Short mmCIF file of C-alpha atoms in Angstrom, two decimals:
data_model
loop_
_atom_site.label_atom_id
_atom_site.label_comp_id
_atom_site.label_asym_id
_atom_site.label_seq_id
_atom_site.Cartn_x
_atom_site.Cartn_y
_atom_site.Cartn_z
CA UNK D 327 173.49 -92.69 56.11
CA UNK D 328 170.17 -90.93 56.66
CA UNK D 329 168.00 -89.07 54.18
CA UNK D 330 166.36 -85.74 54.95
CA UNK D 331 162.64 -85.84 54.15
CA UNK D 332 160.12 -83.00 54.14
CA UNK D 333 156.45 -83.92 53.98
CA UNK D 334 154.76 -82.00 51.12
CA UNK D 335 151.47 -82.01 53.04
CA UNK D 336 152.30 -80.90 56.59
CA UNK D 337 155.89 -79.75 55.94
CA UNK D 338 157.18 -81.89 58.78
CA UNK D 339 160.91 -82.57 58.49
CA UNK D 340 162.44 -85.86 59.58
CA UNK D 341 165.14 -88.37 58.71
CA UNK D 342 164.86 -91.93 57.43
CA UNK D 343 167.41 -94.61 56.68
CA UNK D 344 168.86 -94.68 53.18
CA UNK D 345 167.37 -98.16 52.67
CA UNK D 346 163.99 -96.44 52.17
CA UNK D 347 165.33 -94.31 49.30
CA UNK D 348 162.80 -94.07 46.48
CA UNK D 349 160.06 -95.83 48.47
CA UNK D 350 156.68 -94.53 49.58
CA UNK D 351 155.21 -94.59 53.06
CA UNK D 352 153.06 -92.68 55.53
CA UNK D 353 154.27 -89.43 57.07
CA UNK D 354 154.83 -89.93 60.81
CA UNK D 355 153.03 -86.64 61.51
CA UNK D 356 150.02 -86.41 59.17
CA UNK D 357 149.95 -90.09 58.07
CA UNK D 358 149.59 -89.13 54.42
CA UNK D 359 151.57 -91.05 51.83
CA UNK D 360 154.87 -89.51 50.80
CA UNK D 361 157.83 -90.63 48.73
CA UNK D 362 161.35 -90.71 50.11
CA UNK D 363 163.84 -89.02 47.74
CA UNK D 364 166.45 -91.06 45.93
CA UNK D 365 170.04 -90.89 47.12
CA UNK D 366 170.99 -89.10 43.94
CA UNK D 367 168.57 -86.31 44.83
CA UNK D 368 170.34 -85.53 48.10
CA UNK D 369 172.36 -82.33 48.27
CA UNK D 370 175.75 -82.92 49.83
CA UNK D 371 177.61 -79.89 51.14
CA UNK D 372 181.35 -80.40 51.00
CA UNK D 373 183.87 -78.49 53.04
CA UNK D 374 185.59 -75.71 51.09
CA UNK D 375 188.88 -76.62 49.51
CA UNK D 376 191.78 -74.71 51.01
CA UNK D 377 194.10 -73.81 48.15
CA UNK D 378 196.06 -71.21 50.11
CA UNK D 379 199.85 -71.51 50.46
CA UNK D 380 200.97 -73.85 53.25
CA UNK D 381 204.06 -74.01 55.41
CA UNK D 382 206.11 -77.14 56.08
CA UNK D 383 203.54 -78.31 58.65
CA UNK D 384 200.59 -77.90 56.30
CA UNK D 385 199.26 -74.78 57.98
CA UNK D 386 198.04 -71.83 55.95
CA UNK D 387 200.50 -68.94 55.81
CA UNK D 388 197.72 -66.42 55.14
CA UNK D 389 196.24 -64.66 58.12
CA UNK D 390 192.63 -63.48 58.06
CA UNK D 391 192.00 -59.77 58.27
CA UNK D 392 190.29 -58.89 61.51
CA UNK D 393 188.86 -55.51 62.38
CA UNK D 394 190.05 -54.12 65.68
CA UNK D 395 187.98 -51.60 67.58
CA UNK D 396 189.90 -48.64 68.97
CA UNK D 397 190.95 -49.10 72.56
CA UNK D 398 191.02 -46.00 74.73
CA UNK D 399 193.74 -46.34 77.32
CA UNK D 400 194.08 -44.18 80.41
CA UNK D 401 197.03 -42.42 78.79
CA UNK D 402 194.99 -41.56 75.70
CA UNK D 403 192.12 -40.27 77.83
CA UNK D 404 194.55 -38.18 79.87
CA UNK D 405 196.08 -36.65 76.73
CA UNK D 406 192.66 -35.98 75.18
CA UNK D 407 191.38 -34.36 78.36
CA UNK D 408 194.50 -32.22 78.61
CA UNK D 409 194.13 -31.07 75.01
CA UNK D 410 190.48 -30.14 75.52
CA UNK D 411 191.24 -28.21 78.71
CA UNK D 412 194.17 -26.48 77.02
CA UNK D 413 192.10 -25.42 74.01
CA UNK D 414 189.33 -24.00 76.17
CA UNK D 415 191.91 -22.22 78.33
CA UNK D 416 193.41 -20.59 75.23
CA UNK D 417 189.94 -19.62 74.00
CA UNK D 418 189.08 -18.06 77.36
CA UNK D 419 192.42 -16.24 77.32
CA UNK D 420 191.54 -14.63 74.00
CA UNK D 421 188.11 -13.67 75.35
CA UNK D 422 189.58 -12.02 78.43
CA UNK D 423 192.24 -10.21 76.40
CA UNK D 424 189.61 -8.59 74.20
CA UNK D 425 188.97 -10.95 71.29
CA UNK D 426 190.67 -13.00 68.62
CA UNK D 427 192.41 -11.24 65.71
CA UNK D 428 191.34 -12.33 62.25
CA UNK D 429 194.72 -13.89 61.56
CA UNK D 430 194.48 -15.98 64.73
CA UNK D 431 190.99 -17.13 63.73
CA UNK D 432 192.21 -18.34 60.34
CA UNK D 433 195.28 -19.97 61.86
CA UNK D 434 193.17 -21.70 64.50
CA UNK D 435 190.78 -23.17 61.91
CA UNK D 436 193.77 -24.50 59.95
CA UNK D 437 195.68 -25.94 62.92
CA UNK D 438 192.63 -27.58 64.46
CA UNK D 439 191.62 -29.36 61.25
CA UNK D 440 194.22 -32.20 61.13
CA UNK D 441 193.92 -33.40 64.76
CA UNK D 442 190.13 -33.14 64.78
CA UNK D 443 189.95 -34.97 61.45
CA UNK D 444 192.21 -37.73 62.74
CA UNK D 445 190.36 -38.12 66.04
CA UNK D 446 186.98 -38.13 64.33
CA UNK D 447 188.04 -40.85 61.88
CA UNK D 448 189.00 -43.10 64.78
CA UNK D 449 185.37 -43.29 65.87
CA UNK D 450 183.45 -43.20 62.58
CA UNK D 451 185.37 -45.59 60.30
CA UNK D 452 183.64 -48.79 59.21
CA UNK D 453 184.29 -51.47 61.85
CA UNK D 454 183.91 -54.22 59.23
CA UNK D 455 186.89 -52.89 57.27
CA UNK D 456 190.49 -52.39 58.28
CA UNK D 457 191.10 -48.67 58.94
CA UNK D 458 193.64 -46.64 57.03
CA UNK D 459 197.01 -46.44 58.72
CA UNK D 460 200.47 -45.02 58.22
CA UNK D 461 201.29 -42.75 55.31
CA UNK D 462 197.98 -43.37 53.57
CA UNK D 463 196.05 -42.27 56.65
CA UNK D 464 198.24 -39.18 57.02
CA UNK D 465 197.69 -38.14 53.40
CA UNK D 466 193.94 -38.65 53.62
CA UNK D 467 193.79 -36.67 56.87
CA UNK D 468 195.71 -33.77 55.31
CA UNK D 469 193.51 -33.70 52.20
CA UNK D 470 190.30 -33.89 54.22
CA UNK D 471 191.57 -31.20 56.62
CA UNK D 472 192.34 -28.88 53.71
CA UNK D 473 188.83 -29.39 52.33
CA UNK D 474 187.30 -28.71 55.75
CA UNK D 475 189.22 -25.44 56.01
CA UNK D 476 188.29 -24.50 52.44
CA UNK D 477 184.58 -24.71 53.29
CA UNK D 478 184.99 -21.66 55.52
CA UNK D 479 185.14 -19.67 52.28
CA UNK D 480 181.38 -20.20 52.13
CA UNK D 481 181.01 -18.43 55.48
CA UNK D 482 183.56 -15.72 54.75
CA UNK D 483 182.45 -14.57 51.31
CA UNK D 484 179.17 -15.99 49.99
CA UNK D 485 176.66 -14.37 52.43
CA UNK D 486 178.53 -11.07 52.36
CA UNK D 487 178.54 -11.05 48.56
CA UNK D 488 174.87 -12.01 48.28
CA UNK D 489 173.56 -9.62 50.93
CA UNK D 490 176.20 -6.90 50.42
CA UNK D 491 177.54 -7.07 53.96
CA UNK D 492 180.84 -5.62 55.12
CA UNK D 493 181.64 -8.63 57.33
CA UNK D 494 180.25 -12.16 57.80
CA UNK D 495 179.25 -11.40 61.39
CA UNK D 496 176.66 -8.94 60.08
CA UNK D 497 174.47 -11.76 58.74
CA UNK D 498 171.48 -12.83 60.80
CA UNK D 499 171.56 -16.04 62.79
CA UNK D 500 169.04 -17.56 60.39
CA UNK D 501 171.32 -16.95 57.42
CA UNK D 502 174.28 -18.14 59.49
CA UNK D 503 172.47 -21.40 60.29
CA UNK D 504 171.78 -22.00 56.59
CA UNK D 505 175.41 -21.18 55.79
CA UNK D 506 176.70 -23.63 58.38
CA UNK D 507 174.37 -26.33 57.02
CA UNK D 508 175.79 -25.80 53.54
CA UNK D 509 179.30 -26.05 54.97
CA UNK D 510 178.34 -29.24 56.81
CA UNK D 511 177.05 -30.85 53.62
CA UNK D 512 180.22 -29.92 51.74
CA UNK D 513 182.35 -31.22 54.59
CA UNK D 514 180.36 -34.46 54.65
CA UNK D 515 181.05 -35.08 50.97
CA UNK D 516 184.73 -34.33 51.59
CA UNK D 517 184.85 -36.83 54.44
CA UNK D 518 183.02 -39.50 52.43
CA UNK D 519 185.37 -39.03 49.47
CA UNK D 520 188.58 -39.01 51.51
CA UNK D 521 187.85 -41.92 53.86
CA UNK D 522 185.25 -43.90 51.87
CA UNK D 523 182.70 -43.57 54.66
CA UNK D 524 178.96 -44.05 54.58
CA UNK D 525 177.05 -40.76 54.40
CA UNK D 526 175.87 -40.82 58.07
CA UNK D 527 179.43 -41.51 59.23
CA UNK D 528 180.76 -38.74 57.02
CA UNK D 529 178.12 -36.40 58.43
CA UNK D 530 179.19 -37.23 61.97
CA UNK D 531 182.85 -36.81 61.03
CA UNK D 532 182.37 -33.36 59.50
CA UNK D 533 179.96 -32.32 62.23
CA UNK D 534 182.56 -33.15 64.86
CA UNK D 535 185.06 -30.75 63.29
CA UNK D 536 182.64 -27.86 62.78
CA UNK D 537 181.10 -28.26 66.24
CA UNK D 538 184.43 -28.07 68.04
CA UNK D 539 185.65 -25.10 65.98
CA UNK D 540 182.40 -23.14 66.42
CA UNK D 541 182.23 -23.85 70.16
CA UNK D 542 185.83 -22.73 70.65
CA UNK D 543 185.16 -19.60 68.60
CA UNK D 544 182.16 -18.70 70.75
CA UNK D 545 184.11 -19.34 73.94
CA UNK D 546 186.90 -17.09 72.64
CA UNK D 547 184.39 -14.29 72.09
CA UNK D 548 184.29 -14.44 68.30
CA UNK D 549 181.02 -12.99 66.99
CA UNK D 550 179.90 -15.24 64.16
CA UNK D 551 176.58 -13.52 63.36
CA UNK D 552 173.93 -11.16 64.64
CA UNK D 553 175.82 -7.86 64.44
CA UNK D 554 173.81 -4.90 63.16
CA UNK D 555 174.98 -4.09 59.60
CA UNK D 556 176.73 -0.74 59.16
CA UNK D 557 177.63 -0.95 55.49
CA UNK D 558 176.29 1.77 53.26
CA UNK D 559 175.54 4.19 56.07
CA UNK D 560 176.98 7.67 55.64
CA UNK D 561 178.37 9.14 58.81
CA UNK D 562 178.01 12.93 58.95
CA UNK D 563 180.63 14.70 61.06
CA UNK D 564 179.46 17.12 63.72
CA UNK D 565 181.17 20.05 61.98
CA UNK D 566 178.99 19.58 58.92
CA UNK D 567 175.74 19.86 60.83
CA UNK D 568 174.19 23.29 60.43
CA UNK D 569 172.74 24.70 63.61
CA UNK D 570 169.57 26.76 63.31
CA UNK D 571 170.20 30.49 63.35
CA UNK D 572 169.51 32.25 66.62
CA UNK D 573 167.09 35.18 66.42
CA UNK D 574 168.77 38.60 66.80
CA UNK D 575 168.41 40.18 70.21
CA UNK D 576 166.38 43.36 70.32
#
């Protein structure tokens, strides 16, 4: 058995036989006198004791939890590509047909939330932890989707109430940008709370949803901001306008 020795002068590490335990001698590197530690001073690291349940052959019946990264198969890529193309085709169809009714806008934001929330979670969940699956994943996706949709209340009502606008699209793009940032922060907290994500991952998760919805809305011809406000303006009919009197002919 050998003893690990560290020279206190030059910090050289080496091994000596246990027969030199407790004795003094020169360091092989700096030649200064050092003392070899006693055997009782040695730190022995023992293998951990396995107290887990065993089968008849003495093997542990517990399996370690391993994190598996998502694997994108050709079929999954084909389906994802088809969905993206289909969504943009529908958005272009609305644009060509003259715009998206308000009811369709609300329905689209609601229907897009669950799949986008589920897809986003696939890429942002903590790789060191096992992802949520099954019923628990479904419930968390539904709750997070509902919270994402609820944040559109900020866009629909808050700026109009503060600035006395008739419609959200009448806000300037600067105010719209601030509004979307507030929505993004709220969505990030919703994502972090529902899926126990780190803040950057939650930010990416919420940003994925809002980015796709806003891009599809713009492609469909939905005007989100920048329209000249018309609220509060009094329109005078032509019949009420008094024409100047014509001078009498002589």
